[in-house]
Every structure is written in C-alpha cells, then in structure tokens.
Coordinates of C-alpha atoms in Angstrom, one line a residue:
X11 CA 151.5 54.8 178.8
X12 CA 155.3 54.1 178.7
X13 CA 157.5 55.9 176.3
X14 CA 158.3 52.6 174.7
X15 CA 154.8 51.6 173.9
X16 CA 154.2 55.2 172.5
X17 CA 157.4 55.0 170.3
X18 CA 155.9 51.8 168.9
X19 CA 152.7 53.4 167.6
X20 CA 153.7 57.0 167.0
X21 CA 153.2 58.1 163.4
X22 CA 151.4 54.8 162.5
X23 CA 147.6 53.9 162.3
X24 CA 146.3 52.1 165.3
X25 CA 143.7 49.3 165.1
X26 CA 141.3 49.4 168.1
X27 CA 137.8 49.0 169.3
X28 CA 135.1 51.5 169.0
X29 CA 131.3 51.7 169.6
X30 CA 130.1 52.6 166.1
X31 CA 126.6 54.2 165.4
X32 CA 125.5 52.8 162.0
X33 CA 122.1 54.3 162.0
X34 CA 120.0 56.9 164.1
X35 CA 118.6 55.4 167.1
X36 CA 120.0 51.8 166.7
X37 CA 122.2 50.2 169.3
X38 CA 125.9 50.9 169.1
X39 CA 128.1 48.2 167.6
X40 CA 131.6 47.4 169.1
X41 CA 133.9 47.1 165.9
X42 CA 137.3 47.0 165.0
X43 CA 138.4 50.3 163.5
X44 CA 141.6 52.1 162.3
X45 CA 142.6 55.5 163.9
X46 CA 145.1 57.5 161.8
X47 CA 148.1 59.2 163.4
X48 CA 147.7 62.8 164.3
X49 CA 148.4 65.4 161.8
X50 CA 150.0 68.8 162.5
X51 CA 148.3 70.5 165.5
X52 CA 146.5 67.3 166.4
X53 CA 146.8 65.0 169.5
X54 CA 146.0 61.2 169.6
X55 CA 144.6 60.2 172.8
X56 CA 144.1 56.7 174.3
X57 CA 140.8 57.1 176.1
X58 CA 140.8 55.6 179.6
X59 CA 137.1 56.3 180.3
X60 CA 134.2 58.3 178.9
X61 CA 130.7 59.3 179.9
X62 CA 127.4 59.6 178.2
X63 CA 125.8 63.0 178.0
X64 CA 122.3 64.3 176.9
X65 CA 123.8 65.8 173.8
X66 CA 125.1 62.3 172.8
X67 CA 121.6 61.0 172.8
X68 CA 120.5 63.8 170.7
X69 CA 123.1 63.1 168.1
X70 CA 122.3 59.5 168.2
X71 CA 118.6 60.1 167.4
X72 CA 119.3 62.7 164.7
X73 CA 118.2 61.4 161.4
X74 CA 118.2 64.5 159.3
X75 CA 120.5 67.6 158.7
X76 CA 124.1 68.3 158.2
X77 CA 125.1 67.1 161.7
X78 CA 123.4 63.7 161.3
X79 CA 126.1 61.9 159.3
X80 CA 126.4 58.2 159.7
X81 CA 128.3 55.9 160.4
X82 CA 129.8 57.8 163.1
X83 CA 131.5 57.6 166.6
X84 CA 129.7 59.5 169.3
X85 CA 130.9 60.7 172.8
X86 CA 132.5 63.8 173.9
X87 CA 133.0 63.6 177.6
X88 CA 136.2 61.7 178.3
X89 CA 139.7 61.5 180.0
X90 CA 142.7 59.8 178.7
X91 CA 146.5 59.8 178.1
X92 CA 148.4 61.4 175.1
X93 CA 149.7 58.6 172.9
X94 CA 151.3 60.8 170.4
X95 CA 151.3 64.4 168.9
X96 CA 151.5 65.8 165.5
X97 CA 153.9 68.6 164.4
X98 CA 153.6 72.1 166.0
X99 CA 152.0 70.7 169.2
X100 CA 153.9 72.0 172.3
X101 CA 151.2 72.2 174.7
X102 CA 151.2 68.5 175.6
X103 CA 153.4 65.5 175.0
X104 CA 153.2 61.7 175.1
X105 CA 152.1 60.3 178.7
X106 CA 150.1 63.6 179.6
X107 CA 146.7 63.0 181.0
X108 CA 144.1 65.1 179.2
X109 CA 140.5 65.6 178.7
X110 CA 139.1 66.5 175.2
X111 CA 136.5 69.3 175.0
X112 CA 134.1 70.1 172.2
X113 CA 134.4 73.8 172.7
X114 CA 137.7 75.1 171.3
X115 CA 140.0 77.5 173.3
X116 CA 142.9 78.4 171.2
X117 CA 143.9 81.3 173.6
X118 CA 145.5 83.4 170.9
X119 CA 142.3 84.9 168.9
X120 CA 140.4 88.0 170.0
X121 CA 137.7 86.2 171.6
X122 CA 139.9 83.9 173.8
X123 CA 141.7 86.8 174.9
X124 CA 138.5 88.6 175.7
X125 CA 137.6 88.1 179.5
X126 CA 134.0 87.7 178.6
X127 CA 132.4 84.7 176.8
X128 CA 134.0 81.7 175.5
X129 CA 133.9 82.0 171.5
X130 CA 137.1 81.2 169.5
X131 CA 137.5 82.4 166.0
X132 CA 140.6 80.0 165.3
X133 CA 138.9 78.4 162.3
X134 CA 136.7 80.4 159.7
X135 CA 134.7 77.2 159.0
X136 CA 133.3 74.7 161.5
X137 CA 132.9 71.1 160.4
X138 CA 130.3 69.2 162.6
X139 CA 131.3 65.7 161.5
X140 CA 135.2 65.9 160.9
X141 CA 138.3 67.5 162.1
X142 CA 138.1 71.1 162.8
X143 CA 140.7 72.4 160.3
X144 CA 139.6 70.6 157.2
X145 CA 136.5 68.4 158.0
X146 CA 138.4 65.2 157.1
X147 CA 138.2 62.1 159.2
X148 CA 140.8 60.2 161.2
X149 CA 138.7 57.1 161.4
X150 CA 138.0 54.1 159.2
X151 CA 136.1 50.8 159.8
X152 CA 137.6 47.4 158.9
X153 CA 136.4 47.7 155.3
X154 CA 138.2 51.2 154.7
X155 CA 134.9 53.1 154.9
X156 CA 135.1 56.5 156.6
X157 CA 133.6 57.1 160.0
X158 CA 132.3 60.4 160.9
X159 CA 133.3 62.4 163.8
X160 CA 131.1 63.8 166.6
X161 CA 131.6 67.2 168.3
X162 CA 135.3 67.2 167.3
X163 CA 135.9 64.4 170.0
X164 CA 134.5 61.2 169.2
X165 CA 135.4 59.5 172.6
X166 CA 133.6 56.2 172.1
X167 CA 136.8 54.6 170.9
X168 CA 139.8 53.3 172.6
X169 CA 141.8 55.9 170.5
X170 CA 140.6 59.2 169.1
X171 CA 142.4 62.2 167.4
X172 CA 141.6 65.7 168.3
X173 CA 143.0 69.3 167.6
X174 CA 145.1 70.7 170.2
X175 CA 142.7 73.5 170.8
X176 CA 140.3 71.0 172.0
X177 CA 142.6 69.4 174.7
X178 CA 143.0 70.3 178.3
X179 CA 146.0 69.0 180.3
X180 CA 145.0 67.6 183.7
X181 CA 147.1 66.9 186.8
X182 CA 148.5 63.3 186.9
X183 CA 146.9 63.1 190.4
X184 CA 143.6 64.0 189.5
X185 CA 141.0 61.1 189.3
X186 CA 140.3 59.9 186.0
X187 CA 136.7 59.4 186.3
X188 CA 136.2 62.8 187.8
X189 CA 138.2 64.5 185.0
X190 CA 135.9 63.1 182.4
X191 CA 132.9 64.9 184.1
X192 CA 134.6 68.3 183.7
X193 CA 134.9 68.0 179.7
X194 CA 131.4 68.9 179.4
X195 CA 128.2 68.7 181.5
X196 CA 129.5 69.6 184.9
X197 CA 131.7 72.4 183.6
X198 CA 128.7 73.7 181.7
X199 CA 126.5 74.1 184.8
X200 CA 129.5 75.5 186.9
X201 CA 130.4 77.8 184.2
X202 CA 126.8 79.1 183.8
X203 CA 126.6 79.9 187.6
X204 CA 130.1 81.5 187.7
X205 CA 130.7 83.0 184.3
X206 CA 127.5 83.4 182.5
X207 CA 125.3 84.7 185.4
X208 CA 127.9 85.6 187.7
X209 CA 125.8 84.7 190.7
X210 CA 126.7 86.6 193.9
X211 CA 126.6 85.9 197.5
X212 CA 123.0 86.3 199.0
X213 CA 121.3 86.1 195.5
X214 CA 118.2 83.8 194.7
X215 CA 118.4 81.2 191.9
X216 CA 115.8 79.0 190.1
X217 CA 117.0 76.0 188.1
X218 CA 114.6 74.4 185.4
X219 CA 115.6 70.9 185.0
X220 CA 117.7 68.8 187.5
X221 CA 119.6 66.6 185.2
X222 CA 123.5 66.7 185.5
X223 CA 123.7 70.1 184.0
X224 CA 121.2 71.5 186.3
X225 CA 122.6 70.0 189.4
X226 CA 126.0 71.5 188.5
X227 CA 124.3 74.9 188.3
X228 CA 123.0 74.3 191.7
X229 CA 126.5 73.4 192.9
X230 CA 128.0 76.5 191.3
X231 CA 125.4 78.7 192.8
X232 CA 126.1 77.0 196.3
X233 CA 129.8 77.7 195.8
X234 CA 129.0 81.4 194.9
X235 CA 126.9 81.7 198.1
X236 CA 123.5 81.9 196.9
X237 CA 120.9 82.1 199.7
X238 CA 117.9 80.3 198.0
X239 CA 118.5 77.5 195.3
X240 CA 115.1 76.4 193.8
X241 CA 115.0 73.4 191.8
X242 CA 112.2 72.7 189.3
X243 CA 111.6 69.2 188.1
X244 CA 108.9 66.5 187.4
X245 CA 110.8 63.9 189.3
X246 CA 110.2 64.1 193.0
X247 CA 113.4 61.9 193.8
X248 CA 115.4 65.0 192.6
X249 CA 114.6 66.6 196.0
X250 CA 117.0 64.4 197.9
X251 CA 119.6 64.4 195.2
X252 CA 119.6 68.2 194.7
X253 CA 120.3 68.8 198.3
X254 CA 123.7 67.3 197.9
X255 CA 124.4 69.9 195.4
X256 CA 123.0 72.9 197.5
X257 CA 119.3 72.8 196.5
X258 CA 117.2 74.5 199.2
X259 CA 113.8 74.4 197.7
X260 CA 112.1 72.1 195.2
X261 CA 109.0 72.6 192.8
X262 CA 107.1 70.0 190.9
X263 CA 105.1 71.8 188.4
X264 CA 102.3 69.3 188.5
X265 CA 101.8 69.8 192.3
X266 CA 101.3 73.7 191.9
X267 CA 97.5 73.6 191.7
X268 CA 96.2 76.4 189.7
X269 CA 99.2 78.6 190.0
X270 CA 101.9 78.5 187.4
X271 CA 105.5 77.7 188.3
X272 CA 106.5 81.2 187.9
X273 CA 103.9 82.5 190.4
X274 CA 105.1 79.9 193.0
X275 CA 108.9 81.1 192.4
X276 CA 107.9 84.7 192.8
X277 CA 106.1 84.0 196.1
X278 CA 109.2 82.1 197.4
X279 CA 111.7 84.9 196.2
X280 CA 109.9 88.2 197.0
X281 CA 108.7 88.9 193.4
X282 CA 111.2 86.7 191.4
X283 CA 114.5 85.0 191.4
X284 CA 117.8 86.9 190.7
X285 CA 118.9 84.2 188.3
X286 CA 116.9 81.7 186.4
X287 CA 118.5 78.8 184.3
X288 CA 116.8 76.7 181.8
X289 CA 118.6 73.3 181.4
X290 CA 116.2 71.1 179.4
X291 CA 115.7 72.7 175.9
X292 CA 111.9 73.4 175.8
X293 CA 110.8 76.8 174.6
X294 CA 107.8 76.7 176.9
X295 CA 110.2 76.3 180.0
X296 CA 112.5 79.4 178.6
X297 CA 109.4 81.4 178.7
X298 CA 108.5 80.3 182.2
X299 CA 112.0 80.8 183.4
X300 CA 111.9 84.3 182.1
X301 CA 108.6 84.9 183.7
X302 CA 110.1 83.8 187.1
X303 CA 112.9 86.5 187.1
X304 CA 112.4 89.5 189.1
X305 CA 112.2 92.9 187.6
X306 CA 115.1 95.2 187.3
X307 CA 118.2 93.1 186.7
X308 CA 116.8 89.7 186.7
X309 CA 118.7 87.3 184.4
X310 CA 117.7 84.2 182.5
X311 CA 120.2 82.0 181.2
X312 CA 119.5 79.3 178.6
X313 CA 121.6 76.2 178.6
X314 CA 119.3 73.8 177.0
X315 CA 118.9 73.6 173.0
X316 CA 115.4 73.2 171.7
X317 CA 116.2 70.6 168.8
X318 CA 112.9 71.4 167.2
X319 CA 113.8 74.9 166.6
X320 CA 110.7 76.4 168.2
X321 CA 111.0 80.2 168.3
X322 CA 111.0 81.9 171.8
X323 CA 108.6 84.8 171.8
X324 CA 109.1 87.7 174.2
X325 CA 107.3 90.9 174.1
X326 CA 109.9 93.8 173.6
X327 CA 108.1 95.9 175.9
X328 CA 108.5 93.5 178.8
X329 CA 112.1 93.6 178.2
X330 CA 112.3 97.4 178.3
X331 CA 109.8 98.0 181.2
X332 CA 110.9 95.2 183.2
X333 CA 114.7 95.6 182.9
X334 CA 115.3 91.9 182.6
X335 CA 117.7 90.2 180.3
X336 CA 118.0 86.8 178.6
X337 CA 120.9 85.2 177.3
X338 CA 122.1 82.0 175.8
X339 CA 125.3 80.2 176.9
X340 CA 127.1 77.4 175.1
X341 CA 129.4 75.3 177.6
X342 CA 128.6 77.9 180.4
X343 CA 130.8 80.5 179.1
X344 CA 133.8 78.3 180.1
X345 CA 137.1 78.8 178.5
X346 CA 138.3 75.3 178.7
X347 CA 142.1 75.7 179.1
X348 CA 141.7 78.5 181.7
X349 CA 138.5 77.5 183.7
X350 CA 138.5 73.7 184.0
X351 CA 141.9 73.8 185.9
X352 CA 140.3 76.2 188.5
X353 CA 137.3 73.6 188.8
X354 CA 139.8 70.8 189.3
X355 CA 141.6 72.7 192.0
X356 CA 138.5 73.3 193.9
X357 CA 137.6 69.5 193.6
X358 CA 141.1 68.7 195.1
X359 CA 140.6 71.3 197.7
X360 CA 137.3 69.4 198.7
X361 CA 135.2 72.4 197.7
X362 CA 133.5 71.2 194.6
X363 CA 131.3 68.0 194.8
X364 CA 132.1 65.9 191.6
X365 CA 131.7 62.5 193.3
X366 CA 127.8 62.9 193.4
X367 CA 127.4 63.1 189.7
X368 CA 128.7 59.4 189.1
X369 CA 125.6 57.3 189.6
X370 CA 126.6 54.3 187.4
X371 CA 129.6 52.6 186.0
X372 CA 129.8 50.1 183.0
X373 CA 132.6 48.7 180.9
X374 CA 133.0 49.4 177.2
X375 CA 131.4 46.2 176.0
X376 CA 128.3 47.4 177.9
X377 CA 128.0 50.9 176.5
X378 CA 124.4 50.4 175.3
X379 CA 123.4 50.1 179.1
X380 CA 124.4 53.7 179.5
X381 CA 122.1 54.7 176.9
X382 CA 119.3 52.7 178.4
X383 CA 120.0 54.3 181.8
X384 CA 120.1 57.8 180.6
X385 CA 116.9 57.2 178.7
X386 CA 115.1 56.0 181.5
X387 CA 116.2 58.9 183.7
X388 CA 118.0 56.7 186.0
X389 CA 121.4 58.1 186.0
X390 CA 123.2 61.4 186.0
X391 CA 126.5 60.2 184.7
X392 CA 127.5 56.7 183.7
X393 CA 131.1 56.2 183.6
X394 CA 132.2 53.9 180.7
X395 CA 135.5 52.2 181.4
X396 CA 137.6 51.2 178.5
X397 CA 139.9 48.4 180.2
X398 CA 137.5 47.3 183.0

C-alpha cells in the first residue's frame, strides 16, 4: 500500500467487504461493513489473504456460551499490510507486512520474559468477542449494528483492527500465503514439537490426528531429528500425505484387530513412544495417547480442545508409578514475536515445508467453499485471497 493511499484513509472509518456470520452454522454472507480507525496501541490491517482453521469451524457452530456472540466476523489465520496505526504504536508502521495472531505476546510482562510457556498477563480481563483492552468492537454493519470479533483477529474482512500485542512483522520478501499459515495452525504444531515437548534427536513420536496441526507436529519432530514418527488417523490417504512431513509409520485404529492403538504403538517403540500428541480434541484419544507413552519420562501433549468439556480421568497412582507426564499446550507454547520469525527463516532456508499444507485456494466471494472442503476433510489449508 502506498503512503498516499494510506494517508487518505488513516484516522478515518473504512467501508469494505466482510464475510459476516449472522447465525451459528449458517453460510457466511459477504456484506459491506464499516471498520473504525485504530485506537491507541492498535493496528489496522488490510488483509491480503486468510485461511480457515478448525477452530473457526468450532466458533461458527457455537450456539451457546460467552464466546458464541452473533453477528460476528470469524477468521484468525491471515497475512496483510499495515494500513495505519494508532497512538503509541512503534513496533510496526504503515506498509509493513504483518500477520495477526490470536495469542498475544507483549514481550514486557513476567510471563513473556520467562523462557518457558507463552502466557501473557498484559491485560487483566480477556474479552472473547471484542478488542482485548476494553471489549469494544471496531466493526459495524451497514445499519450501524455492532459486529462481534473472533479471537482478537477477525480476518474474514478486507480490513481488520488488532492490538499491537497480537501483531508479528514479517519480511517483505516472505510469501504472503505461507505467512498466513504461521499465524496459527502450523506454528501450533511446530511449537508443540519444539517448545512444549522439546523433542530430541533419536526420540520416538506418536501423533493422534493428522490434520494441519498434527502434520505440523510431524514436521517439527522431523526437524528435531526424531527417529520414528507415527501417525494415527482413520483416513488412509493421510499415509502418503504424512510422508511429506516426516511420517515414518501409520496406524489406522480400525485396522488393529483386537489390539488397542496404544498396544500397537508400544510394540513399535519398545514399550511406548517418548512423546505423544493429541491433536483432535477427544478425551478418549487423550487417554489413548497417555497410555501410548513410555514409562519414565514419557510425555503426552494435549493440543486439541474437547468442546464438550468431557473430563480426562487418569489414576494418580499411574502418574506416580510410571513417571509419565501429561500437559496442555495452547498455540504450541509459541511466543509469537520471538518464534514465528525463526520458523520463517527456516522456510526461507528450505528447511521447513510450508508449501505442502496448502491444498486449495479460493477467492473471497467463495469463502463458504473453504468451509465445505474442511468439513468434508478434503483440505489441510485453503487460502482465501481477498483480491483474486
């Protein structure tokens, strides 16, 4: 974006197109909306492309609870260019290429300064459907009605406003479509292998669920030098897809006969994998992943969220006697402003496979096709181009 075009819109509302979700589970409607200028500590971004994550499907279907507000603008994986910034923003400027991320990283609080984990205590209250500092909205429809935010990003709009703690600046040479992948799912899987589990060379890994996140775990484990990477999925087509990301073995639970998945994994790994990752969000699979870990230092990492809230039951005696651990990890433990540039560098150095995650591309007007593809389990990531 040229400085001239930015100067014409900076500080003013922008009218643009957005894919609005009016009701849970209904197709998105392309509408004209108004996007307010950024307030202090905020950045307004012209979205160049966005992609659809499984979490967007969950929010799309969510009909009850504090995070189910409608009408709303979904989307949280994207890349774009800074159109304008509010007061106190020095980290990025007009014209910078950026990706918005749902997990904040202020870089100043005690959690951000801690080398472990990726919590951030910048704000004392978290607003699931509005701006993070005060819960207000920067979106209105053509009738002046408020449109709710999603995960502090709302990328299914030609323009969006995000807090500066949710922005990562990218190199202008980095491919835009690949940049959008790093804003959520792929970084989650890579981070889970690198940061949460700290997979080491020669270790064995089992991954339950080979969607984009699970395959990103495999890619991360490959880069860390894991000797055996086992994928567990009901879809046999994931065998060949998984090999592109380092998968060495594949298990279809329905083809195990009378044996459980954990029994098969134990036979393949000399009594259990060093690291097990649950990437679906099913409590039953979390239990199976934990059972598949080896005794003494085996670690299970939970990446999927059970939307039904089903409790996970583990006998404390098993924890004490076996020495195994189980942890949850949001965004794979990634500190966005620190770790995403590292992932980007590895891609530019031809070490990291990002291209393989993009299976489909559509234009913005056909955004509902992306939903159809993901629900039918035909796509890993569908890139949605705003101007194509």
